[in-house]
mmCIF file of C-alpha atoms in Angstrom:
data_model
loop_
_atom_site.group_PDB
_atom_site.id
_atom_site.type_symbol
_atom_site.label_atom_id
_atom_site.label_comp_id
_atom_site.label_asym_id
_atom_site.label_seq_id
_atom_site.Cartn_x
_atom_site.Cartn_y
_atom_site.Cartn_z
ATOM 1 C CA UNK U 103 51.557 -30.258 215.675
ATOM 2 C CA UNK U 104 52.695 -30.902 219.248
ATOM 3 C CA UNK U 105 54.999 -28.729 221.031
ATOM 4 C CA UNK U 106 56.844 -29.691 223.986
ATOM 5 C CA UNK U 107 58.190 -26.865 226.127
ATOM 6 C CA UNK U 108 60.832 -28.043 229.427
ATOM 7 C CA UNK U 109 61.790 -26.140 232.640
ATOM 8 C CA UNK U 110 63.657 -25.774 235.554
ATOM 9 C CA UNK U 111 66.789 -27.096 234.861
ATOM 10 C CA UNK U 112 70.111 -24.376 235.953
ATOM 11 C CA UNK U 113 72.855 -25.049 238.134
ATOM 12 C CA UNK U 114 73.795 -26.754 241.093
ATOM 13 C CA UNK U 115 76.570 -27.934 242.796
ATOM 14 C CA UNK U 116 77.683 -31.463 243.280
ATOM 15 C CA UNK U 117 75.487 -33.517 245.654
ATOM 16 C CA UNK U 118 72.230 -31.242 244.929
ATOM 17 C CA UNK U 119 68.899 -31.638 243.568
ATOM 18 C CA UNK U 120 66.742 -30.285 240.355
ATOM 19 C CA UNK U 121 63.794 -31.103 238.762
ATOM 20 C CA UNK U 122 62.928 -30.797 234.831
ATOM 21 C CA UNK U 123 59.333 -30.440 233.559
ATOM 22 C CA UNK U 124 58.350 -30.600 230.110
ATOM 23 C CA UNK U 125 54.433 -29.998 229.165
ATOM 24 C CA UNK U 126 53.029 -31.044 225.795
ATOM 25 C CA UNK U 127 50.842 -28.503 224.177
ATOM 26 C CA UNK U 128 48.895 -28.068 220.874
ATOM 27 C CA UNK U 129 47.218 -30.554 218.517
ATOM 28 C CA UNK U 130 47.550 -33.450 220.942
ATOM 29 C CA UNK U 131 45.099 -37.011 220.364
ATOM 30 C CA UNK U 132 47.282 -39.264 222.639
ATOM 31 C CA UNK U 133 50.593 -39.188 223.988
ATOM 32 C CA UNK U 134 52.289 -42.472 224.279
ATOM 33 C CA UNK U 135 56.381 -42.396 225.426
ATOM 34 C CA UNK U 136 57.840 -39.548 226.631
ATOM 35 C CA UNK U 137 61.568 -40.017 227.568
ATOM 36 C CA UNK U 138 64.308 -37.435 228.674
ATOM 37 C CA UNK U 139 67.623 -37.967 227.259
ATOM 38 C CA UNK U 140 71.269 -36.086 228.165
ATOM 39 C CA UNK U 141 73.564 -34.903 225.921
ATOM 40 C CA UNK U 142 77.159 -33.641 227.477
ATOM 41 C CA UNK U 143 79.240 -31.733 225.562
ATOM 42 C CA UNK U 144 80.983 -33.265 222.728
ATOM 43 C CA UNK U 145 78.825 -36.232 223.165
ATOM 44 C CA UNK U 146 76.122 -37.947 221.541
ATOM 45 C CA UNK U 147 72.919 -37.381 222.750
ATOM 46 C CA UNK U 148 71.868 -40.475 225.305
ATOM 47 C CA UNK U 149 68.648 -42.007 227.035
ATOM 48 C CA UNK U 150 67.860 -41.072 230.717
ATOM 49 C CA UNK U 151 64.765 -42.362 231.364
ATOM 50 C CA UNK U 152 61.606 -43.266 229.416
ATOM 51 C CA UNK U 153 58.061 -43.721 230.953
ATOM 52 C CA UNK U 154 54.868 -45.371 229.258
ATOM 53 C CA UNK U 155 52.089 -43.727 229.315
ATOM 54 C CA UNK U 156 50.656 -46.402 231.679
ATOM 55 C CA UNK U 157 53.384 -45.279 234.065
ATOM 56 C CA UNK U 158 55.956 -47.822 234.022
ATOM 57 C CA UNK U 159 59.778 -46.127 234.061
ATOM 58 C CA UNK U 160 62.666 -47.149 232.302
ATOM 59 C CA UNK U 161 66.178 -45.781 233.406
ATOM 60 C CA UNK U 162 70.115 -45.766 232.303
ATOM 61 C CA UNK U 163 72.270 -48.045 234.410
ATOM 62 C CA UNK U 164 74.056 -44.113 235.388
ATOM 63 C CA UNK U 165 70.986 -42.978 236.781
ATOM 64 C CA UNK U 166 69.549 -45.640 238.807
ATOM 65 C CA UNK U 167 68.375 -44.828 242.430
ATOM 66 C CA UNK U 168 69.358 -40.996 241.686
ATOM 67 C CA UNK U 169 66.456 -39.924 238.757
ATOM 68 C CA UNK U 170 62.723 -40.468 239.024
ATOM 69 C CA UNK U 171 60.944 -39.853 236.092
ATOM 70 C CA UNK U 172 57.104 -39.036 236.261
ATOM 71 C CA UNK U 173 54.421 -37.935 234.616
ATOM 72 C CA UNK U 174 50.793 -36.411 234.731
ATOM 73 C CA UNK U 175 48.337 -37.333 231.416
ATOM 74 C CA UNK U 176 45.977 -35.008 232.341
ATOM 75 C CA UNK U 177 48.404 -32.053 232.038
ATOM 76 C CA UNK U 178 50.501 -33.974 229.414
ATOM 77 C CA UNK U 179 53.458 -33.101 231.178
ATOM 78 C CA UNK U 180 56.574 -35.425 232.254
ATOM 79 C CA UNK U 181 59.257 -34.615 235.200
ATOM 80 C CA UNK U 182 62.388 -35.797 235.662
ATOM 81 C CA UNK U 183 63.453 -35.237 239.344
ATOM 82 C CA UNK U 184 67.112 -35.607 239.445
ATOM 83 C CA UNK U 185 68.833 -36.422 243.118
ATOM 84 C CA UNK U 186 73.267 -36.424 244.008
ATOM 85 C CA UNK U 187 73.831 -35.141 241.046
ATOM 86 C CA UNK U 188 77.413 -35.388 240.205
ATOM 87 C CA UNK U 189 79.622 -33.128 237.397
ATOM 88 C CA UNK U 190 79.069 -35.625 234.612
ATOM 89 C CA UNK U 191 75.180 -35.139 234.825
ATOM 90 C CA UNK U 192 76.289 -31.415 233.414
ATOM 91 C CA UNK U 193 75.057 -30.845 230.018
ATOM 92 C CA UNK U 194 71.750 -30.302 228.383
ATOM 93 C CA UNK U 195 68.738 -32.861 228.738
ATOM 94 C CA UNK U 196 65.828 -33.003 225.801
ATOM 95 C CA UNK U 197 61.887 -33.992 225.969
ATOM 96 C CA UNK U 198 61.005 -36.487 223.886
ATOM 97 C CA UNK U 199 57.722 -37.480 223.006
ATOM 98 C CA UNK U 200 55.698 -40.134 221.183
ATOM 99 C CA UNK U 201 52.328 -38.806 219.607
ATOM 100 C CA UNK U 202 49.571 -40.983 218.105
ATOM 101 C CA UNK U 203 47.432 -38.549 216.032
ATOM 102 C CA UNK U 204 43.817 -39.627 215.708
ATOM 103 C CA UNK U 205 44.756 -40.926 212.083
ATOM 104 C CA UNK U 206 46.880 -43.459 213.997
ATOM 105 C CA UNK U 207 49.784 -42.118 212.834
ATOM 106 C CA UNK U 208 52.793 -41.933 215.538
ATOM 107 C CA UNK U 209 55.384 -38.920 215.344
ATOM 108 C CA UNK U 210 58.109 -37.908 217.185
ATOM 109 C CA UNK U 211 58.727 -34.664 218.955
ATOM 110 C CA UNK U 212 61.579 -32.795 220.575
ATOM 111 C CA UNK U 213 61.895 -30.033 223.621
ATOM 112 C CA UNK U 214 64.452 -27.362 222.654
ATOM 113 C CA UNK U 215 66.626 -28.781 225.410
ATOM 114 C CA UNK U 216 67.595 -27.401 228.976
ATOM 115 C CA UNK U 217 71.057 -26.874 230.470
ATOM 116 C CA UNK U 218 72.083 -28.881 233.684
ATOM 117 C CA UNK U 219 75.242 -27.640 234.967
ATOM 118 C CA UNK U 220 76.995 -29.529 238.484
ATOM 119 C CA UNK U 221 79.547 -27.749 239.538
ATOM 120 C CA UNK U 222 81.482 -26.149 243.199
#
């Protein structure tokens, strides 16, 4: 089993700046993906930004120029550093990762989520 635990997260107003981290911990061969996604209130849950584990980012159309997403294999941790954010960035914003186990099976894993709010 892998767990994925995020932080930072909280709120700020419109304009500011946060960062998210979420570390991968427990029975872990490889991690492949690992991709934040945002889910606003009422709303489906969406993709952010994905990053290989080569490094290579992926991002939504609505976050371009604003998000960077990162991450560090030795400490099997991914960041999402999140610049101007504006009021519809408000909601809460999920780790995901992609394990392959060393029986080459690939699973997928969830953070419990962490609450952006933008708001004056």
């Amino acid at each position: 089993q892998v767990q994925l635990v995020e932080s930072g997260g909280g709120l700020v107003q419109p304009g500011g700046s946060l960062r998210l981290s979420c570390a991968a911990s427990g029975s872990i061969f490889s991690i492949n993906v690992m991709k934040w996604y945002h889910q606003a209130p009422g709303k489906e849950r969406e993709l952010v930004a994905g990053i290989g584990r080569a490094g290579t980012p992926t991002y939504a159309d609505s976050v371009k120029g604003r998000f960077t997403i990162s991450r560090d294999n030795a400490k099997n941790t991914v960041y999402l550093q999140m610049n101007s954010l504006k009021p519809e960035d408000s909601g809460v914003y999920y780790c995901y990762a992609l394990h392959l186990s060393a029986y080459g099976t690939m699973d997928d894993y969830w953070g419990q989520g962490k609450q952006v709010t933008v708001s004056s």
